[in-house]
Amino acid sequence: MDNSLVFSKITKNTDVVFALMVVSIIVMFIIPLPTMLLDMLLAANITFAMVIILVSIYTTEPLDLSVFPSLLLFATLFRLGLNISTTRLILGQGYAGEIIMSFGDFVVGGNYVVGLIIFLIIVVIQFVVITKGAERVAEVAARFTLDAMPGKQMSIDADLNAGVIDNVEAKREREKIRQEADFYGAMDGASKFVKGDAIAGIIITFINIVGGLVIGVLQQDMGIAQAAQTYILLTVGDGLVSQIPALLISTATGMVVTRAASDNNMGNEMTEQLLT
């Protein structure tokens, strides 16, 4: 079959594709994944996070990403499914694919103590700095958007009565106000997913370390040092693979909720305002 025909069918049935993706994520919670497929999904998770932060940078106004709250829920669910799959492989086989091993060996130099420290620093940056700030900004933005709705509605009615705008334009402006209120209200709730994801990452890492040490010492007859080298290194690699995309998405969340409406993207606007 022609590739263009396949792509055309997929683009016409994106709702079905998205539903299948959500169901597949739920299946990940139950069925063990082979390491090759898990490596592909981990790479896709990192790529997906990079795409999200790039889109948030090039967005001119928040409503251009009106699906962002649902996107946060999907990304969080996907990441949790990957965490469960990697935990199953780490504790069950003592191996979780090449990507996690590469992060454990290359990024932290094979030293699980250094890796654990780097992981904790990333979690602190994400949870205390970015996530808490984005959550607060989303909460305040939602509150002020709702408080400003009556004044904006009255302004539209006044312009309509004065003949400045017609009925079509007034309807469009009212719809935009409603969408802004819905968006910031949804972002206020969606930011809780990001916060919960950071907390879940810490708990999952702790469980993996304790469970790995118990399995290594009691079931695999390893020494404590060997069990720590094996399981903590894998756990730290897993934590870095999951927390780096989470950090990118948390940063994208902060960018979206702090973004003021403008005709230019963030890069152009910052360049113009800082250098002129």
PDB file of C-alpha atoms in Angstrom:
ATOM      1  CA  MET A   1       0.000   0.000   0.000  1.00  0.00           C
ATOM      2  CA  ASP A   2       1.220   3.511  -0.812  1.00  0.00           C
ATOM      3  CA  ASN A   3       2.741   5.295   2.197  1.00  0.00           C
ATOM      4  CA  SER A   4       0.909   8.527   1.385  1.00  0.00           C
ATOM      5  CA  LEU A   5      -2.412   6.657   1.436  1.00  0.00           C
ATOM      6  CA  VAL A   6      -1.626   5.144   4.847  1.00  0.00           C
ATOM      7  CA  PHE A   7      -0.632   8.548   6.240  1.00  0.00           C
ATOM      8  CA  SER A   8      -3.825  10.084   4.834  1.00  0.00           C
ATOM      9  CA  LYS A   9      -5.973   7.459   6.564  1.00  0.00           C
ATOM     10  CA  ILE A  10      -4.143   8.020   9.854  1.00  0.00           C
ATOM     11  CA  THR A  11      -4.585  11.807   9.711  1.00  0.00           C
ATOM     12  CA  LYS A  12      -8.306  11.381   9.006  1.00  0.00           C
ATOM     13  CA  ASN A  13      -8.740   9.093  12.033  1.00  0.00           C
ATOM     14  CA  THR A  14      -6.575  10.824  14.621  1.00  0.00           C
ATOM     15  CA  ASP A  15      -9.257  10.347  17.284  1.00  0.00           C
ATOM     16  CA  VAL A  16      -9.042   6.570  16.855  1.00  0.00           C
ATOM     17  CA  VAL A  17      -5.233   6.690  16.918  1.00  0.00           C
ATOM     18  CA  PHE A  18      -5.249   8.747  20.119  1.00  0.00           C
ATOM     19  CA  ALA A  19      -7.743   6.383  21.777  1.00  0.00           C
ATOM     20  CA  LEU A  20      -5.550   3.403  20.852  1.00  0.00           C
ATOM     21  CA  MET A  21      -2.513   5.178  22.305  1.00  0.00           C
ATOM     22  CA  VAL A  22      -4.311   5.746  25.615  1.00  0.00           C
ATOM     23  CA  VAL A  23      -5.409   2.104  25.734  1.00  0.00           C
ATOM     24  CA  SER A  24      -1.844   1.016  24.936  1.00  0.00           C
ATOM     25  CA  ILE A  25      -0.544   3.056  27.866  1.00  0.00           C
ATOM     26  CA  ILE A  26      -3.010   1.325  30.196  1.00  0.00           C
ATOM     27  CA  VAL A  27      -1.841  -2.038  28.827  1.00  0.00           C
ATOM     28  CA  MET A  28       1.743  -1.053  29.718  1.00  0.00           C
ATOM     29  CA  PHE A  29       0.709  -1.111  33.383  1.00  0.00           C
ATOM     30  CA  ILE A  30      -0.163  -4.812  33.086  1.00  0.00           C
ATOM     31  CA  ILE A  31       1.852  -6.517  30.343  1.00  0.00           C
ATOM     32  CA  PRO A  32       5.681  -6.718  30.507  1.00  0.00           C
ATOM     33  CA  LEU A  33       7.406  -5.052  27.568  1.00  0.00           C
ATOM     34  CA  PRO A  34      10.481  -6.398  25.747  1.00  0.00           C
ATOM     35  CA  THR A  35      13.608  -4.316  26.251  1.00  0.00           C
ATOM     36  CA  MET A  36      13.827  -3.284  22.585  1.00  0.00           C
ATOM     37  CA  LEU A  37      10.277  -1.908  22.594  1.00  0.00           C
ATOM     38  CA  LEU A  38      10.922  -0.210  25.929  1.00  0.00           C
ATOM     39  CA  ASP A  39      14.022   1.503  24.507  1.00  0.00           C
ATOM     40  CA  MET A  40      11.939   2.801  21.601  1.00  0.00           C
ATOM     41  CA  LEU A  41       9.246   4.118  23.948  1.00  0.00           C
ATOM     42  CA  LEU A  42      11.805   5.799  26.219  1.00  0.00           C
ATOM     43  CA  ALA A  43      13.372   7.494  23.190  1.00  0.00           C
ATOM     44  CA  ALA A  44       9.884   8.532  22.032  1.00  0.00           C
ATOM     45  CA  ASN A  45       9.180   9.983  25.488  1.00  0.00           C
ATOM     46  CA  ILE A  46      12.319  12.148  25.366  1.00  0.00           C
ATOM     47  CA  THR A  47      11.527  13.240  21.794  1.00  0.00           C
ATOM     48  CA  PHE A  48       7.922  14.032  22.741  1.00  0.00           C
ATOM     49  CA  ALA A  49       9.092  16.236  25.631  1.00  0.00           C
ATOM     50  CA  MET A  50      11.484  18.105  23.331  1.00  0.00           C
ATOM     51  CA  VAL A  51       8.690  18.687  20.807  1.00  0.00           C
ATOM     52  CA  ILE A  52       6.414  20.058  23.539  1.00  0.00           C
ATOM     53  CA  ILE A  53       8.976  22.552  24.826  1.00  0.00           C
ATOM     54  CA  LEU A  54       9.820  23.678  21.268  1.00  0.00           C
ATOM     55  CA  VAL A  55       6.134  24.202  20.477  1.00  0.00           C
ATOM     56  CA  SER A  56       5.678  26.182  23.709  1.00  0.00           C
ATOM     57  CA  ILE A  57       8.622  28.420  22.770  1.00  0.00           C
ATOM     58  CA  TYR A  58       7.223  29.179  19.306  1.00  0.00           C
ATOM     59  CA  THR A  59       3.656  29.729  20.519  1.00  0.00           C
ATOM     60  CA  THR A  60       2.515  33.345  20.214  1.00  0.00           C
ATOM     61  CA  GLU A  61      -0.348  33.118  22.717  1.00  0.00           C
ATOM     62  CA  PRO A  62      -1.531  30.468  25.226  1.00  0.00           C
ATOM     63  CA  LEU A  63      -4.744  29.643  23.341  1.00  0.00           C
ATOM     64  CA  ASP A  64      -2.647  28.388  20.432  1.00  0.00           C
ATOM     65  CA  LEU A  65      -1.980  25.409  22.726  1.00  0.00           C
ATOM     66  CA  SER A  66      -5.495  24.938  24.074  1.00  0.00           C
ATOM     67  CA  VAL A  67      -4.937  21.151  24.208  1.00  0.00           C
ATOM     68  CA  PHE A  68      -1.946  21.599  26.538  1.00  0.00           C
ATOM     69  CA  PRO A  69      -3.786  20.568  29.775  1.00  0.00           C
ATOM     70  CA  SER A  70      -4.923  17.290  28.178  1.00  0.00           C
ATOM     71  CA  LEU A  71      -1.436  16.871  26.734  1.00  0.00           C
ATOM     72  CA  LEU A  72       0.006  17.115  30.252  1.00  0.00           C
ATOM     73  CA  LEU A  73      -2.297  14.350  31.465  1.00  0.00           C
ATOM     74  CA  PHE A  74      -1.353  12.149  28.513  1.00  0.00           C
ATOM     75  CA  ALA A  75       2.384  12.764  29.005  1.00  0.00           C
ATOM     76  CA  THR A  76       2.126  12.052  32.738  1.00  0.00           C
ATOM     77  CA  LEU A  77       0.215   8.820  32.159  1.00  0.00           C
ATOM     78  CA  PHE A  78       2.719   7.735  29.493  1.00  0.00           C
ATOM     79  CA  ARG A  79       5.663   8.437  31.795  1.00  0.00           C
ATOM     80  CA  LEU A  80       4.081   6.508  34.676  1.00  0.00           C
ATOM     81  CA  GLY A  81       3.468   3.555  32.358  1.00  0.00           C
ATOM     82  CA  LEU A  82       7.136   3.617  31.372  1.00  0.00           C
ATOM     83  CA  ASN A  83       8.152   3.808  35.036  1.00  0.00           C
ATOM     84  CA  ILE A  84       6.144   0.697  35.852  1.00  0.00           C
ATOM     85  CA  SER A  85       7.593  -1.161  32.862  1.00  0.00           C
ATOM     86  CA  THR A  86      11.184  -0.231  33.742  1.00  0.00           C
ATOM     87  CA  THR A  87      10.634  -1.109  37.406  1.00  0.00           C
ATOM     88  CA  ARG A  88       9.341  -4.532  36.381  1.00  0.00           C
ATOM     89  CA  LEU A  89      12.456  -5.164  34.282  1.00  0.00           C
ATOM     90  CA  ILE A  90      14.940  -3.749  36.802  1.00  0.00           C
ATOM     91  CA  LEU A  91      13.641  -5.786  39.725  1.00  0.00           C
ATOM     92  CA  GLY A  92      12.772  -8.864  37.672  1.00  0.00           C
ATOM     93  CA  GLN A  93      15.780  -9.170  35.364  1.00  0.00           C
ATOM     94  CA  GLY A  94      18.396  -6.737  36.653  1.00  0.00           C
ATOM     95  CA  TYR A  95      18.437  -5.155  33.190  1.00  0.00           C
ATOM     96  CA  ALA A  96      16.200  -2.530  31.601  1.00  0.00           C
ATOM     97  CA  GLY A  97      17.482  -1.884  28.095  1.00  0.00           C
ATOM     98  CA  GLU A  98      20.304   0.032  26.478  1.00  0.00           C
ATOM     99  CA  ILE A  99      18.999   3.563  27.054  1.00  0.00           C
ATOM    100  CA  ILE A 100      18.804   3.188  30.825  1.00  0.00           C
ATOM    101  CA  MET A 101      22.189   1.446  30.897  1.00  0.00           C
ATOM    102  CA  SER A 102      23.663   4.246  28.783  1.00  0.00           C
ATOM    103  CA  PHE A 103      22.333   6.904  31.130  1.00  0.00           C
ATOM    104  CA  GLY A 104      23.678   4.958  34.082  1.00  0.00           C
ATOM    105  CA  ASP A 105      27.130   4.428  32.549  1.00  0.00           C
ATOM    106  CA  PHE A 106      27.713   7.511  30.408  1.00  0.00           C
ATOM    107  CA  VAL A 107      25.835  10.323  32.146  1.00  0.00           C
ATOM    108  CA  VAL A 108      27.016   9.482  35.683  1.00  0.00           C
ATOM    109  CA  GLY A 109      30.196   7.594  34.768  1.00  0.00           C
ATOM    110  CA  GLY A 110      29.021   4.310  36.268  1.00  0.00           C
ATOM    111  CA  ASN A 111      29.121   5.784  39.794  1.00  0.00           C
ATOM    112  CA  TYR A 112      25.750   5.267  41.452  1.00  0.00           C
ATOM    113  CA  VAL A 113      26.510   7.755  44.255  1.00  0.00           C
ATOM    114  CA  VAL A 114      27.171  10.553  41.757  1.00  0.00           C
ATOM    115  CA  GLY A 115      24.115   9.491  39.776  1.00  0.00           C
ATOM    116  CA  LEU A 116      21.922   9.533  42.868  1.00  0.00           C
ATOM    117  CA  ILE A 117      23.101  13.045  43.738  1.00  0.00           C
ATOM    118  CA  ILE A 118      22.469  14.306  40.180  1.00  0.00           C
ATOM    119  CA  PHE A 119      19.030  12.690  40.195  1.00  0.00           C
ATOM    120  CA  LEU A 120      18.115  14.345  43.508  1.00  0.00           C
ATOM    121  CA  ILE A 121      19.320  17.734  42.228  1.00  0.00           C
ATOM    122  CA  ILE A 122      17.168  17.406  39.090  1.00  0.00           C
ATOM    123  CA  VAL A 123      14.146  16.417  41.186  1.00  0.00           C
ATOM    124  CA  VAL A 124      14.659  19.385  43.530  1.00  0.00           C
ATOM    125  CA  ILE A 125      14.967  21.773  40.566  1.00  0.00           C
ATOM    126  CA  GLN A 126      11.849  20.359  38.964  1.00  0.00           C
ATOM    127  CA  PHE A 127       9.677  20.028  42.069  1.00  0.00           C
ATOM    128  CA  VAL A 128      10.698  22.989  44.234  1.00  0.00           C
ATOM    129  CA  VAL A 129      11.546  25.572  41.567  1.00  0.00           C
ATOM    130  CA  ILE A 130       9.721  24.946  38.280  1.00  0.00           C
ATOM    131  CA  THR A 131       6.679  22.866  39.250  1.00  0.00           C
ATOM    132  CA  LYS A 132       5.775  24.877  42.353  1.00  0.00           C
ATOM    133  CA  GLY A 133       6.209  28.141  40.458  1.00  0.00           C
ATOM    134  CA  ALA A 134       4.174  26.985  37.460  1.00  0.00           C
ATOM    135  CA  GLU A 135       1.439  25.684  39.762  1.00  0.00           C
ATOM    136  CA  ARG A 136       1.192  29.020  41.565  1.00  0.00           C
ATOM    137  CA  VAL A 137       1.219  31.036  38.325  1.00  0.00           C
ATOM    138  CA  ALA A 138      -1.520  28.820  36.839  1.00  0.00           C
ATOM    139  CA  GLU A 139      -3.621  29.245  39.977  1.00  0.00           C
ATOM    140  CA  VAL A 140      -3.282  33.045  39.964  1.00  0.00           C
ATOM    141  CA  ALA A 141      -3.863  33.270  36.194  1.00  0.00           C
ATOM    142  CA  ALA A 142      -7.064  31.215  36.488  1.00  0.00           C
ATOM    143  CA  ARG A 143      -8.328  33.394  39.325  1.00  0.00           C
ATOM    144  CA  PHE A 144      -7.589  36.705  37.582  1.00  0.00           C
ATOM    145  CA  THR A 145      -9.013  35.467  34.267  1.00  0.00           C
ATOM    146  CA  LEU A 146     -12.295  34.557  35.952  1.00  0.00           C
ATOM    147  CA  ASP A 147     -12.388  37.866  37.854  1.00  0.00           C
ATOM    148  CA  ALA A 148     -11.786  39.825  34.644  1.00  0.00           C
ATOM    149  CA  MET A 149     -14.537  38.078  32.651  1.00  0.00           C
ATOM    150  CA  PRO A 150     -17.442  40.417  33.592  1.00  0.00           C
ATOM    151  CA  GLY A 151     -15.397  43.520  32.716  1.00  0.00           C
ATOM    152  CA  LYS A 152     -14.356  42.076  29.361  1.00  0.00           C
ATOM    153  CA  GLN A 153     -17.953  41.097  28.579  1.00  0.00           C
ATOM    154  CA  MET A 154     -19.150  44.616  29.399  1.00  0.00           C
ATOM    155  CA  SER A 155     -16.410  46.091  27.187  1.00  0.00           C
ATOM    156  CA  ILE A 156     -17.532  43.916  24.267  1.00  0.00           C
ATOM    157  CA  ASP A 157     -21.170  44.922  24.809  1.00  0.00           C
ATOM    158  CA  ALA A 158     -20.169  48.599  24.895  1.00  0.00           C
ATOM    159  CA  ASP A 159     -18.201  48.295  21.638  1.00  0.00           C
ATOM    160  CA  LEU A 160     -21.124  46.451  20.039  1.00  0.00           C
ATOM    161  CA  ASN A 161     -23.626  49.123  21.091  1.00  0.00           C
ATOM    162  CA  ALA A 162     -21.285  51.864  19.847  1.00  0.00           C
ATOM    163  CA  GLY A 163     -20.962  50.171  16.461  1.00  0.00           C
ATOM    164  CA  VAL A 164     -17.210  49.628  16.805  1.00  0.00           C
ATOM    165  CA  ILE A 165     -17.658  45.893  16.197  1.00  0.00           C
ATOM    166  CA  ASP A 166     -20.430  43.846  14.609  1.00  0.00           C
ATOM    167  CA  ASN A 167     -22.288  40.826  15.973  1.00  0.00           C
ATOM    168  CA  VAL A 168     -19.870  38.357  14.389  1.00  0.00           C
ATOM    169  CA  GLU A 169     -16.835  40.036  15.962  1.00  0.00           C
ATOM    170  CA  ALA A 170     -18.607  40.293  19.326  1.00  0.00           C
ATOM    171  CA  LYS A 171     -19.440  36.594  19.231  1.00  0.00           C
ATOM    172  CA  ARG A 172     -15.815  35.796  18.358  1.00  0.00           C
ATOM    173  CA  GLU A 173     -14.509  37.920  21.249  1.00  0.00           C
ATOM    174  CA  ARG A 174     -16.933  36.336  23.734  1.00  0.00           C
ATOM    175  CA  GLU A 175     -15.846  32.880  22.589  1.00  0.00           C
ATOM    176  CA  LYS A 176     -12.206  33.846  23.052  1.00  0.00           C
ATOM    177  CA  ILE A 177     -12.902  35.031  26.603  1.00  0.00           C
ATOM    178  CA  ARG A 178     -14.675  31.762  27.385  1.00  0.00           C
ATOM    179  CA  GLN A 179     -11.788  29.755  25.945  1.00  0.00           C
ATOM    180  CA  GLU A 180      -9.264  31.724  28.018  1.00  0.00           C
ATOM    181  CA  ALA A 181     -11.220  31.045  31.201  1.00  0.00           C
ATOM    182  CA  ASP A 182     -11.524  27.344  30.361  1.00  0.00           C
ATOM    183  CA  PHE A 183      -7.834  27.121  29.441  1.00  0.00           C
ATOM    184  CA  TYR A 184      -6.451  28.705  32.599  1.00  0.00           C
ATOM    185  CA  GLY A 185      -8.913  26.796  34.752  1.00  0.00           C
ATOM    186  CA  ALA A 186      -7.779  23.546  33.121  1.00  0.00           C
ATOM    187  CA  MET A 187      -4.106  24.543  33.478  1.00  0.00           C
ATOM    188  CA  ASP A 188      -4.674  25.149  37.181  1.00  0.00           C
ATOM    189  CA  GLY A 189      -5.785  21.536  37.511  1.00  0.00           C
ATOM    190  CA  ALA A 190      -3.294  20.100  35.026  1.00  0.00           C
ATOM    191  CA  SER A 191      -0.358  21.598  36.927  1.00  0.00           C
ATOM    192  CA  LYS A 192      -1.272  19.208  39.752  1.00  0.00           C
ATOM    193  CA  PHE A 193      -0.449  16.328  37.382  1.00  0.00           C
ATOM    194  CA  VAL A 194       3.072  17.704  36.946  1.00  0.00           C
ATOM    195  CA  LYS A 195       3.489  18.055  40.708  1.00  0.00           C
ATOM    196  CA  GLY A 196       2.147  14.552  41.328  1.00  0.00           C
ATOM    197  CA  ASP A 197       4.453  13.156  38.654  1.00  0.00           C
ATOM    198  CA  ALA A 198       7.489  14.630  40.424  1.00  0.00           C
ATOM    199  CA  ILE A 199       6.392  13.126  43.742  1.00  0.00           C
ATOM    200  CA  ALA A 200       5.718   9.755  42.092  1.00  0.00           C
ATOM    201  CA  GLY A 201       9.212   9.812  40.556  1.00  0.00           C
ATOM    202  CA  ILE A 202      10.806  10.181  43.993  1.00  0.00           C
ATOM    203  CA  ILE A 203       8.685   7.396  45.505  1.00  0.00           C
ATOM    204  CA  ILE A 204       9.299   5.017  42.577  1.00  0.00           C
ATOM    205  CA  THR A 205      13.054   5.602  42.796  1.00  0.00           C
ATOM    206  CA  PHE A 206      13.057   4.881  46.530  1.00  0.00           C
ATOM    207  CA  ILE A 207      11.022   1.695  46.003  1.00  0.00           C
ATOM    208  CA  ASN A 208      13.367   0.536  43.240  1.00  0.00           C
ATOM    209  CA  ILE A 209      16.453   1.080  45.397  1.00  0.00           C
ATOM    210  CA  VAL A 210      15.040  -0.725  48.429  1.00  0.00           C
ATOM    211  CA  GLY A 211      13.500  -3.498  46.335  1.00  0.00           C
ATOM    212  CA  GLY A 212      16.692  -3.938  44.309  1.00  0.00           C
ATOM    213  CA  LEU A 213      18.850  -4.244  47.427  1.00  0.00           C
ATOM    214  CA  VAL A 214      16.462  -6.779  48.970  1.00  0.00           C
ATOM    215  CA  ILE A 215      16.283  -8.867  45.780  1.00  0.00           C
ATOM    216  CA  GLY A 216      20.030  -8.671  45.183  1.00  0.00           C
ATOM    217  CA  VAL A 217      21.048  -9.655  48.710  1.00  0.00           C
ATOM    218  CA  LEU A 218      18.321 -12.145  49.630  1.00  0.00           C
ATOM    219  CA  GLN A 219      17.453 -13.741  46.275  1.00  0.00           C
ATOM    220  CA  GLN A 220      20.525 -13.287  44.076  1.00  0.00           C
ATOM    221  CA  ASP A 221      23.089 -13.902  46.864  1.00  0.00           C
ATOM    222  CA  MET A 222      24.929 -10.678  46.037  1.00  0.00           C
ATOM    223  CA  GLY A 223      26.934  -8.631  48.460  1.00  0.00           C
ATOM    224  CA  ILE A 224      25.468  -5.306  49.500  1.00  0.00           C
ATOM    225  CA  ALA A 225      28.073  -3.390  47.467  1.00  0.00           C
ATOM    226  CA  GLN A 226      27.416  -5.462  44.342  1.00  0.00           C
ATOM    227  CA  ALA A 227      23.643  -5.174  44.738  1.00  0.00           C
ATOM    228  CA  ALA A 228      23.965  -1.417  45.190  1.00  0.00           C
ATOM    229  CA  GLN A 229      26.207  -1.114  42.126  1.00  0.00           C
ATOM    230  CA  THR A 230      23.754  -3.122  40.014  1.00  0.00           C
ATOM    231  CA  TYR A 231      20.328  -1.971  41.132  1.00  0.00           C
ATOM    232  CA  ILE A 232      21.004   1.592  42.274  1.00  0.00           C
ATOM    233  CA  LEU A 233      22.830   2.321  39.008  1.00  0.00           C
ATOM    234  CA  LEU A 234      19.880   0.975  37.015  1.00  0.00           C
ATOM    235  CA  THR A 235      17.429   2.880  39.200  1.00  0.00           C
ATOM    236  CA  VAL A 236      19.361   6.122  38.818  1.00  0.00           C
ATOM    237  CA  GLY A 237      19.536   5.612  35.051  1.00  0.00           C
ATOM    238  CA  ASP A 238      15.795   4.976  35.009  1.00  0.00           C
ATOM    239  CA  GLY A 239      15.202   8.052  37.155  1.00  0.00           C
ATOM    240  CA  LEU A 240      17.256  10.271  34.859  1.00  0.00           C
ATOM    241  CA  VAL A 241      15.545   8.915  31.733  1.00  0.00           C
ATOM    242  CA  SER A 242      12.122   9.689  33.216  1.00  0.00           C
ATOM    243  CA  GLN A 243      12.916  12.931  35.048  1.00  0.00           C
ATOM    244  CA  ILE A 244      14.676  14.730  32.183  1.00  0.00           C
ATOM    245  CA  PRO A 245      11.514  14.627  29.977  1.00  0.00           C
ATOM    246  CA  ALA A 246       9.476  15.541  33.062  1.00  0.00           C
ATOM    247  CA  LEU A 247      11.767  18.538  33.619  1.00  0.00           C
ATOM    248  CA  LEU A 248      11.318  19.626  29.990  1.00  0.00           C
ATOM    249  CA  ILE A 249       7.527  19.367  30.207  1.00  0.00           C
ATOM    250  CA  SER A 250       7.482  21.214  33.550  1.00  0.00           C
ATOM    251  CA  THR A 251       9.513  23.990  31.932  1.00  0.00           C
ATOM    252  CA  ALA A 252       7.094  24.052  28.986  1.00  0.00           C
ATOM    253  CA  THR A 253       4.202  24.323  31.457  1.00  0.00           C
ATOM    254  CA  GLY A 254       5.831  27.325  33.098  1.00  0.00           C
ATOM    255  CA  MET A 255       6.421  28.941  29.696  1.00  0.00           C
ATOM    256  CA  VAL A 256       2.804  28.474  28.622  1.00  0.00           C
ATOM    257  CA  VAL A 257       1.177  29.811  31.805  1.00  0.00           C
ATOM    258  CA  THR A 258       3.533  32.810  32.011  1.00  0.00           C
ATOM    259  CA  ARG A 259       3.184  33.635  28.315  1.00  0.00           C
ATOM    260  CA  ALA A 260       1.472  36.915  27.499  1.00  0.00           C
ATOM    261  CA  ALA A 261      -0.414  37.217  24.218  1.00  0.00           C
ATOM    262  CA  SER A 262       1.806  38.631  21.481  1.00  0.00           C
ATOM    263  CA  ASP A 263       2.245  38.687  17.721  1.00  0.00           C
ATOM    264  CA  ASN A 264       5.761  37.192  18.010  1.00  0.00           C
ATOM    265  CA  ASN A 265       7.137  33.999  19.502  1.00  0.00           C
ATOM    266  CA  MET A 266       9.108  34.035  22.732  1.00  0.00           C
ATOM    267  CA  GLY A 267      12.560  34.129  21.109  1.00  0.00           C
ATOM    268  CA  ASN A 268      11.786  37.118  18.888  1.00  0.00           C
ATOM    269  CA  GLU A 269      10.057  38.964  21.702  1.00  0.00           C
ATOM    270  CA  MET A 270      12.929  38.472  24.165  1.00  0.00           C
ATOM    271  CA  THR A 271      15.469  39.566  21.549  1.00  0.00           C
ATOM    272  CA  GLU A 272      13.499  42.711  20.709  1.00  0.00           C
ATOM    273  CA  GLN A 273      12.908  43.686  24.335  1.00  0.00           C
ATOM    274  CA  LEU A 274      16.408  42.945  25.628  1.00  0.00           C
ATOM    275  CA  LEU A 275      18.480  44.276  22.735  1.00  0.00           C
ATOM    276  CA  THR A 276      16.459  47.312  21.668  1.00  0.00           C
TER     277      THR A 276
END
